[in-house]
Short mmCIF file of N, CA and C in Angstrom, two decimals:
data_model
loop_
_atom_site.label_atom_id
_atom_site.label_comp_id
_atom_site.label_asym_id
_atom_site.label_seq_id
_atom_site.Cartn_x
_atom_site.Cartn_y
_atom_site.Cartn_z
N MET A 28 -31.87 -7.12 4.41
CA MET A 28 -31.31 -6.45 5.59
C MET A 28 -29.82 -6.70 5.69
N LYS A 29 -29.41 -7.94 5.41
CA LYS A 29 -28.01 -8.30 5.52
C LYS A 29 -27.16 -7.52 4.51
N ARG A 30 -27.65 -7.42 3.28
CA ARG A 30 -26.92 -6.70 2.24
C ARG A 30 -26.81 -5.21 2.59
N LYS A 31 -27.88 -4.66 3.15
CA LYS A 31 -27.88 -3.25 3.54
C LYS A 31 -26.86 -2.99 4.65
N GLU A 32 -26.77 -3.91 5.60
CA GLU A 32 -25.80 -3.78 6.69
C GLU A 32 -24.37 -3.88 6.17
N ASN A 33 -24.13 -4.77 5.20
CA ASN A 33 -22.80 -4.90 4.60
C ASN A 33 -22.42 -3.63 3.86
N ARG A 34 -23.37 -3.08 3.12
CA ARG A 34 -23.10 -1.85 2.38
C ARG A 34 -22.84 -0.69 3.34
N ARG A 35 -23.60 -0.64 4.41
CA ARG A 35 -23.41 0.41 5.41
C ARG A 35 -22.02 0.31 6.05
N ALA A 36 -21.60 -0.91 6.36
CA ALA A 36 -20.27 -1.11 6.94
C ALA A 36 -19.19 -0.65 5.97
N PHE A 37 -19.36 -0.97 4.69
CA PHE A 37 -18.39 -0.56 3.68
C PHE A 37 -18.29 0.97 3.60
N PHE A 38 -19.44 1.64 3.56
CA PHE A 38 -19.42 3.10 3.45
C PHE A 38 -18.90 3.77 4.71
N TRP A 39 -19.25 3.22 5.87
CA TRP A 39 -18.71 3.76 7.13
C TRP A 39 -17.20 3.62 7.15
N TYR A 40 -16.72 2.44 6.80
CA TYR A 40 -15.28 2.21 6.80
C TYR A 40 -14.58 3.13 5.80
N THR A 41 -15.11 3.24 4.58
CA THR A 41 -14.49 4.07 3.56
C THR A 41 -14.44 5.53 4.01
N GLY A 42 -15.54 6.03 4.56
CA GLY A 42 -15.56 7.41 5.03
C GLY A 42 -14.57 7.66 6.16
N CYS A 43 -14.55 6.76 7.13
CA CYS A 43 -13.61 6.92 8.26
C CYS A 43 -12.17 6.78 7.80
N PHE A 44 -11.93 5.87 6.86
CA PHE A 44 -10.57 5.69 6.34
C PHE A 44 -10.11 6.96 5.63
N LEU A 45 -10.97 7.52 4.79
CA LEU A 45 -10.60 8.75 4.08
C LEU A 45 -10.34 9.89 5.05
N LEU A 46 -11.16 9.99 6.08
CA LEU A 46 -10.96 11.04 7.09
C LEU A 46 -9.61 10.86 7.79
N CYS A 47 -9.31 9.63 8.21
CA CYS A 47 -8.03 9.36 8.87
C CYS A 47 -6.85 9.61 7.93
N ALA A 48 -7.00 9.23 6.65
CA ALA A 48 -5.92 9.44 5.69
C ALA A 48 -5.68 10.92 5.46
N LEU A 49 -6.76 11.71 5.39
CA LEU A 49 -6.60 13.16 5.20
C LEU A 49 -5.96 13.82 6.42
N VAL A 50 -6.35 13.37 7.61
CA VAL A 50 -5.73 13.92 8.83
C VAL A 50 -4.24 13.57 8.86
N LEU A 51 -3.89 12.33 8.55
CA LEU A 51 -2.49 11.92 8.53
C LEU A 51 -1.71 12.69 7.47
N ALA A 52 -2.30 12.87 6.30
CA ALA A 52 -1.63 13.65 5.25
C ALA A 52 -1.45 15.10 5.68
N GLY A 53 -2.43 15.65 6.37
CA GLY A 53 -2.30 17.02 6.86
C GLY A 53 -1.20 17.17 7.89
N VAL A 54 -1.10 16.20 8.79
CA VAL A 54 -0.03 16.24 9.80
C VAL A 54 1.35 16.11 9.13
N LEU A 55 1.47 15.18 8.19
CA LEU A 55 2.75 15.03 7.49
C LEU A 55 3.10 16.28 6.71
N ARG A 56 2.12 16.88 6.07
CA ARG A 56 2.36 18.11 5.29
C ARG A 56 2.74 19.26 6.21
N ALA A 57 2.07 19.38 7.35
CA ALA A 57 2.37 20.46 8.29
C ALA A 57 3.80 20.36 8.81
N HIS A 58 4.29 19.14 8.96
CA HIS A 58 5.66 18.95 9.46
C HIS A 58 6.67 18.76 8.32
N LYS A 59 6.21 18.92 7.08
CA LYS A 59 7.05 18.80 5.89
C LYS A 59 7.78 17.45 5.85
N LYS A 60 7.00 16.39 6.03
CA LYS A 60 7.54 15.03 6.02
C LYS A 60 6.82 14.20 4.97
N VAL A 61 7.47 13.15 4.54
CA VAL A 61 6.84 12.13 3.69
C VAL A 61 7.08 10.79 4.37
N PRO A 62 6.23 9.79 4.11
CA PRO A 62 6.40 8.51 4.81
C PRO A 62 7.52 7.63 4.24
N ILE A 63 8.44 8.21 3.51
CA ILE A 63 9.57 7.44 2.98
C ILE A 63 10.83 7.95 3.66
N GLN A 64 10.95 7.68 4.95
CA GLN A 64 12.09 8.23 5.66
C GLN A 64 12.88 7.21 6.45
N THR A 65 12.30 6.08 6.74
CA THR A 65 13.06 5.09 7.49
C THR A 65 14.05 4.40 6.57
N MET A 66 15.01 3.75 7.13
CA MET A 66 16.06 3.12 6.34
C MET A 66 15.51 2.06 5.38
N ASP A 67 14.66 1.18 5.88
CA ASP A 67 14.14 0.11 5.04
C ASP A 67 13.27 0.64 3.91
N SER A 68 12.42 1.60 4.23
CA SER A 68 11.49 2.08 3.19
C SER A 68 12.24 2.76 2.05
N TYR A 69 13.27 3.52 2.34
CA TYR A 69 13.98 4.21 1.25
C TYR A 69 15.01 3.32 0.58
N GLN A 70 15.87 2.70 1.37
CA GLN A 70 16.99 1.95 0.79
C GLN A 70 16.59 0.62 0.18
N GLN A 71 15.48 0.06 0.61
CA GLN A 71 15.10 -1.26 0.10
C GLN A 71 13.81 -1.21 -0.71
N HIS A 72 12.71 -0.87 -0.08
CA HIS A 72 11.41 -0.96 -0.74
C HIS A 72 11.25 0.06 -1.86
N TYR A 73 11.65 1.28 -1.62
CA TYR A 73 11.54 2.33 -2.64
C TYR A 73 12.43 2.01 -3.84
N THR A 74 13.62 1.54 -3.60
CA THR A 74 14.55 1.20 -4.67
C THR A 74 14.01 0.04 -5.50
N VAL A 75 13.48 -0.97 -4.85
CA VAL A 75 12.91 -2.11 -5.57
C VAL A 75 11.67 -1.70 -6.35
N LEU A 76 10.83 -0.85 -5.77
CA LEU A 76 9.65 -0.39 -6.49
C LEU A 76 10.04 0.37 -7.75
N SER A 77 11.07 1.16 -7.66
CA SER A 77 11.57 1.88 -8.84
C SER A 77 12.08 0.90 -9.89
N TYR A 78 12.79 -0.12 -9.45
CA TYR A 78 13.32 -1.13 -10.38
C TYR A 78 12.18 -1.92 -11.03
N ILE A 79 11.16 -2.27 -10.24
CA ILE A 79 10.01 -3.00 -10.77
C ILE A 79 9.28 -2.15 -11.81
N SER A 80 9.16 -0.87 -11.52
CA SER A 80 8.49 0.03 -12.46
C SER A 80 9.23 0.06 -13.80
N LYS A 81 10.55 0.20 -13.75
CA LYS A 81 11.35 0.20 -14.99
C LYS A 81 11.26 -1.15 -15.70
N ALA A 82 11.30 -2.23 -14.94
CA ALA A 82 11.27 -3.57 -15.53
C ALA A 82 9.94 -3.84 -16.22
N VAL A 83 8.84 -3.47 -15.58
CA VAL A 83 7.53 -3.71 -16.18
C VAL A 83 7.36 -2.87 -17.44
N ARG A 84 7.78 -1.61 -17.39
CA ARG A 84 7.69 -0.77 -18.59
C ARG A 84 8.58 -1.33 -19.70
N GLY A 85 9.75 -1.85 -19.34
CA GLY A 85 10.63 -2.46 -20.33
C GLY A 85 10.03 -3.71 -20.94
N LEU A 86 9.39 -4.53 -20.11
CA LEU A 86 8.74 -5.74 -20.63
C LEU A 86 7.58 -5.40 -21.56
N LEU A 87 6.84 -4.35 -21.24
CA LEU A 87 5.74 -3.94 -22.10
C LEU A 87 6.23 -3.39 -23.44
N ARG A 88 7.45 -2.84 -23.46
CA ARG A 88 8.03 -2.36 -24.71
C ARG A 88 8.74 -3.46 -25.48
N GLY A 89 8.82 -4.65 -24.90
CA GLY A 89 9.46 -5.77 -25.58
C GLY A 89 10.93 -5.93 -25.23
N GLU A 90 11.41 -5.17 -24.28
CA GLU A 90 12.79 -5.30 -23.84
C GLU A 90 12.86 -6.36 -22.75
N GLY A 91 14.02 -6.85 -22.47
CA GLY A 91 14.18 -7.82 -21.40
C GLY A 91 14.40 -7.14 -20.07
N VAL A 92 14.60 -7.95 -19.06
CA VAL A 92 14.91 -7.45 -17.72
C VAL A 92 16.32 -7.89 -17.38
N ALA A 93 17.12 -6.96 -16.94
CA ALA A 93 18.50 -7.28 -16.56
C ALA A 93 18.51 -8.17 -15.33
N MET A 94 19.19 -9.27 -15.40
CA MET A 94 19.25 -10.18 -14.26
C MET A 94 20.43 -9.88 -13.34
N ASN A 95 21.31 -9.00 -13.77
CA ASN A 95 22.42 -8.55 -12.93
C ASN A 95 22.31 -7.04 -12.80
N SER A 96 22.25 -6.56 -11.58
CA SER A 96 22.15 -5.13 -11.34
C SER A 96 22.79 -4.82 -10.00
N LEU A 97 23.74 -3.93 -10.01
CA LEU A 97 24.42 -3.59 -8.76
C LEU A 97 23.62 -2.62 -7.90
N CYS A 98 22.46 -2.17 -8.39
CA CYS A 98 21.64 -1.28 -7.57
C CYS A 98 20.67 -2.06 -6.68
N LEU A 99 20.60 -3.38 -6.85
CA LEU A 99 19.71 -4.21 -6.02
C LEU A 99 20.49 -5.34 -5.38
N GLY A 100 20.20 -5.59 -4.13
CA GLY A 100 20.82 -6.73 -3.45
C GLY A 100 22.33 -6.69 -3.56
N GLN A 101 22.90 -7.81 -3.98
CA GLN A 101 24.34 -7.86 -4.17
C GLN A 101 24.71 -7.98 -5.64
N GLY A 102 23.76 -7.66 -6.51
CA GLY A 102 24.04 -7.60 -7.93
C GLY A 102 23.69 -8.86 -8.69
N MET A 103 23.96 -10.02 -8.13
CA MET A 103 23.74 -11.27 -8.84
C MET A 103 22.43 -11.95 -8.46
N ASP A 104 21.73 -11.41 -7.49
CA ASP A 104 20.51 -12.06 -7.03
C ASP A 104 19.28 -11.18 -7.26
N VAL A 105 19.16 -10.62 -8.45
CA VAL A 105 18.07 -9.70 -8.75
C VAL A 105 16.72 -10.39 -8.62
N LEU A 106 16.59 -11.58 -9.14
CA LEU A 106 15.30 -12.27 -9.10
C LEU A 106 14.87 -12.59 -7.68
N THR A 107 15.78 -13.04 -6.84
CA THR A 107 15.39 -13.35 -5.45
C THR A 107 15.11 -12.07 -4.67
N THR A 108 15.86 -11.01 -4.95
CA THR A 108 15.59 -9.73 -4.29
C THR A 108 14.22 -9.21 -4.68
N LEU A 109 13.91 -9.26 -5.97
CA LEU A 109 12.59 -8.80 -6.42
C LEU A 109 11.48 -9.68 -5.87
N SER A 110 11.72 -10.96 -5.77
CA SER A 110 10.70 -11.86 -5.23
C SER A 110 10.42 -11.55 -3.76
N TYR A 111 11.45 -11.24 -3.01
CA TYR A 111 11.27 -10.95 -1.60
C TYR A 111 10.60 -9.60 -1.39
N TYR A 112 10.97 -8.60 -2.16
CA TYR A 112 10.49 -7.23 -1.91
C TYR A 112 9.29 -6.82 -2.73
N GLY A 113 8.66 -7.69 -3.46
CA GLY A 113 7.41 -7.26 -4.03
C GLY A 113 7.10 -7.60 -5.47
N LEU A 114 7.91 -8.38 -6.15
CA LEU A 114 7.57 -8.76 -7.50
C LEU A 114 6.30 -9.60 -7.51
N THR A 115 6.08 -10.33 -6.43
CA THR A 115 4.89 -11.17 -6.32
C THR A 115 3.67 -10.40 -5.80
N ASP A 116 3.84 -9.14 -5.49
CA ASP A 116 2.72 -8.31 -5.02
C ASP A 116 2.10 -7.60 -6.22
N PRO A 117 0.87 -7.92 -6.59
CA PRO A 117 0.28 -7.30 -7.78
C PRO A 117 0.12 -5.79 -7.66
N LEU A 118 0.02 -5.27 -6.46
CA LEU A 118 -0.12 -3.82 -6.31
C LEU A 118 1.15 -3.09 -6.76
N ASN A 119 2.30 -3.72 -6.62
CA ASN A 119 3.54 -3.07 -7.05
C ASN A 119 3.61 -2.89 -8.56
N LEU A 120 2.84 -3.69 -9.29
CA LEU A 120 2.81 -3.53 -10.74
C LEU A 120 2.19 -2.20 -11.15
N LEU A 121 1.40 -1.60 -10.25
CA LEU A 121 0.82 -0.29 -10.54
C LEU A 121 1.88 0.80 -10.67
N SER A 122 3.07 0.55 -10.14
CA SER A 122 4.15 1.55 -10.23
C SER A 122 4.56 1.80 -11.67
N ALA A 123 4.25 0.87 -12.58
CA ALA A 123 4.59 1.07 -14.00
C ALA A 123 3.77 2.21 -14.60
N LEU A 124 2.69 2.60 -13.95
CA LEU A 124 1.87 3.70 -14.46
C LEU A 124 2.48 5.06 -14.16
N PHE A 125 3.51 5.08 -13.33
CA PHE A 125 4.13 6.34 -12.91
C PHE A 125 5.48 6.51 -13.59
N ASP A 126 5.83 7.75 -13.87
CA ASP A 126 7.12 8.09 -14.43
C ASP A 126 8.21 7.87 -13.38
N GLU A 127 9.45 7.75 -13.82
CA GLU A 127 10.55 7.51 -12.87
C GLU A 127 10.69 8.62 -11.84
N THR A 128 10.33 9.83 -12.21
CA THR A 128 10.45 10.94 -11.26
C THR A 128 9.29 10.98 -10.27
N GLN A 129 8.26 10.16 -10.50
CA GLN A 129 7.09 10.16 -9.64
C GLN A 129 6.92 8.85 -8.88
N ILE A 130 7.98 8.09 -8.74
CA ILE A 130 7.89 6.81 -8.03
C ILE A 130 7.53 7.03 -6.57
N TRP A 131 7.94 8.14 -6.00
CA TRP A 131 7.60 8.41 -4.60
C TRP A 131 6.08 8.54 -4.43
N ILE A 132 5.40 9.08 -5.43
CA ILE A 132 3.94 9.17 -5.38
C ILE A 132 3.34 7.76 -5.47
N ALA A 133 3.91 6.94 -6.36
CA ALA A 133 3.43 5.56 -6.49
C ALA A 133 3.64 4.81 -5.19
N TYR A 134 4.78 5.01 -4.53
CA TYR A 134 5.07 4.33 -3.27
C TYR A 134 4.01 4.67 -2.22
N ILE A 135 3.69 5.94 -2.10
CA ILE A 135 2.70 6.38 -1.11
C ILE A 135 1.30 5.90 -1.49
N ALA A 136 0.94 6.02 -2.78
CA ALA A 136 -0.39 5.60 -3.22
C ALA A 136 -0.60 4.10 -3.03
N ILE A 137 0.42 3.31 -3.33
CA ILE A 137 0.31 1.87 -3.15
C ILE A 137 0.22 1.51 -1.67
N ALA A 138 0.97 2.23 -0.82
CA ALA A 138 0.90 1.97 0.62
C ALA A 138 -0.49 2.28 1.16
N VAL A 139 -1.08 3.39 0.71
CA VAL A 139 -2.43 3.75 1.17
C VAL A 139 -3.45 2.74 0.64
N LEU A 140 -3.32 2.36 -0.63
CA LEU A 140 -4.24 1.38 -1.20
C LEU A 140 -4.13 0.03 -0.49
N ARG A 141 -2.91 -0.38 -0.19
CA ARG A 141 -2.69 -1.65 0.52
C ARG A 141 -3.33 -1.60 1.91
N THR A 142 -3.19 -0.47 2.58
CA THR A 142 -3.79 -0.31 3.91
C THR A 142 -5.31 -0.35 3.83
N TYR A 143 -5.88 0.32 2.82
CA TYR A 143 -7.33 0.31 2.63
C TYR A 143 -7.83 -1.11 2.38
N LEU A 144 -7.12 -1.85 1.55
CA LEU A 144 -7.52 -3.22 1.24
C LEU A 144 -7.42 -4.13 2.47
N CYS A 145 -6.46 -3.85 3.35
CA CYS A 145 -6.37 -4.61 4.61
C CYS A 145 -7.62 -4.39 5.46
N GLY A 146 -8.10 -3.16 5.49
CA GLY A 146 -9.32 -2.88 6.22
C GLY A 146 -10.53 -3.59 5.62
N LEU A 147 -10.60 -3.63 4.29
CA LEU A 147 -11.69 -4.38 3.64
C LEU A 147 -11.62 -5.86 3.99
N ALA A 148 -10.40 -6.39 4.04
CA ALA A 148 -10.25 -7.79 4.43
C ALA A 148 -10.71 -7.99 5.87
N PHE A 149 -10.45 -7.02 6.73
CA PHE A 149 -10.92 -7.11 8.11
C PHE A 149 -12.45 -7.11 8.16
N LEU A 150 -13.08 -6.28 7.33
CA LEU A 150 -14.55 -6.26 7.27
C LEU A 150 -15.09 -7.64 6.90
N LEU A 151 -14.46 -8.27 5.91
CA LEU A 151 -14.90 -9.60 5.49
C LEU A 151 -14.66 -10.64 6.58
N LEU A 152 -13.54 -10.54 7.26
CA LEU A 152 -13.24 -11.48 8.34
C LEU A 152 -14.25 -11.34 9.47
N ALA A 153 -14.52 -10.10 9.85
CA ALA A 153 -15.48 -9.88 10.94
C ALA A 153 -16.87 -10.40 10.57
N ARG A 154 -17.26 -10.21 9.31
CA ARG A 154 -18.56 -10.73 8.87
C ARG A 154 -18.57 -12.26 8.89
N THR A 155 -17.46 -12.86 8.45
CA THR A 155 -17.36 -14.31 8.43
C THR A 155 -17.39 -14.89 9.85
N LEU A 156 -16.80 -14.17 10.79
CA LEU A 156 -16.78 -14.64 12.17
C LEU A 156 -18.09 -14.38 12.92
N GLY A 157 -19.03 -13.73 12.24
CA GLY A 157 -20.35 -13.59 12.83
C GLY A 157 -20.70 -12.24 13.42
N CYS A 158 -19.89 -11.24 13.22
CA CYS A 158 -20.22 -9.90 13.72
C CYS A 158 -21.32 -9.32 12.83
N LYS A 159 -22.47 -9.07 13.40
CA LYS A 159 -23.62 -8.64 12.61
C LYS A 159 -23.69 -7.12 12.44
N SER A 160 -23.17 -6.39 13.38
CA SER A 160 -23.26 -4.93 13.34
C SER A 160 -22.26 -4.35 12.33
N GLY A 161 -22.78 -3.67 11.34
CA GLY A 161 -21.91 -3.03 10.35
C GLY A 161 -21.05 -1.95 10.97
N TRP A 162 -21.63 -1.21 11.92
CA TRP A 162 -20.87 -0.16 12.59
C TRP A 162 -19.70 -0.74 13.38
N ALA A 163 -19.92 -1.84 14.07
CA ALA A 163 -18.84 -2.48 14.84
C ALA A 163 -17.74 -2.98 13.92
N ARG A 164 -18.12 -3.57 12.79
CA ARG A 164 -17.12 -4.04 11.83
C ARG A 164 -16.32 -2.88 11.26
N ALA A 165 -17.00 -1.77 10.93
CA ALA A 165 -16.31 -0.60 10.39
C ALA A 165 -15.34 -0.01 11.41
N CYS A 166 -15.78 0.08 12.67
CA CYS A 166 -14.89 0.60 13.72
C CYS A 166 -13.69 -0.32 13.91
N GLY A 167 -13.92 -1.62 13.89
CA GLY A 167 -12.81 -2.56 14.02
C GLY A 167 -11.82 -2.44 12.87
N ALA A 168 -12.33 -2.26 11.66
CA ALA A 168 -11.46 -2.13 10.49
C ALA A 168 -10.63 -0.85 10.57
N VAL A 169 -11.26 0.25 11.00
CA VAL A 169 -10.53 1.51 11.13
C VAL A 169 -9.47 1.41 12.22
N LEU A 170 -9.81 0.79 13.33
CA LEU A 170 -8.82 0.60 14.39
C LEU A 170 -7.67 -0.29 13.92
N TYR A 171 -8.00 -1.29 13.14
CA TYR A 171 -6.97 -2.20 12.63
C TYR A 171 -5.99 -1.47 11.71
N VAL A 172 -6.52 -0.68 10.79
CA VAL A 172 -5.62 -0.03 9.82
C VAL A 172 -4.96 1.23 10.38
N SER A 173 -5.42 1.72 11.51
CA SER A 173 -4.77 2.89 12.10
C SER A 173 -3.97 2.54 13.33
N SER A 174 -3.63 1.28 13.47
CA SER A 174 -2.79 0.86 14.60
C SER A 174 -1.37 1.38 14.41
N GLY A 175 -0.65 1.45 15.47
CA GLY A 175 0.73 1.95 15.40
C GLY A 175 1.61 1.11 14.49
N PHE A 176 1.40 -0.20 14.49
CA PHE A 176 2.21 -1.07 13.64
C PHE A 176 2.00 -0.74 12.16
N VAL A 177 0.75 -0.57 11.76
CA VAL A 177 0.47 -0.27 10.36
C VAL A 177 0.99 1.10 9.98
N LEU A 178 0.75 2.09 10.81
CA LEU A 178 1.21 3.45 10.49
C LEU A 178 2.73 3.54 10.45
N TYR A 179 3.40 2.82 11.34
CA TYR A 179 4.87 2.85 11.34
C TYR A 179 5.44 2.16 10.10
N ASN A 180 4.77 1.13 9.63
CA ASN A 180 5.29 0.36 8.51
C ASN A 180 4.73 0.78 7.16
N LEU A 181 4.17 1.97 7.07
CA LEU A 181 3.72 2.47 5.78
C LEU A 181 4.90 2.56 4.87
#
């Protein structure tokens, strides 16, 4: 019974998350917007994700990584800039799968995946804290990932 309830919570959460993501994508498309419009997301996170993508592809080809770059931070602190903005985040390594012209797709896909994984973590937390109802856990996870804070910081 317990395993069935956990599986039900997972499927309820996944279905509701996909529905919310499709509605949000439809609203953004209707208004001809993308979620890379705030100053931090474009000037900092998007730029670093692009740099990480190039660096990982370069490392896989056997090339090194430039430790001085005027396109990041103040030029001399590439390693600390990358450490702060996502080199330590394993999801950012997925950006190496995308071409340089498609980094914006990687940025959005990673943000959606990160949000989905946060909801899964909420499901696990609620189960650990003793919430037995799979439906209640799924609703809590959807509310958590669709909060204003999360949507604003995509």
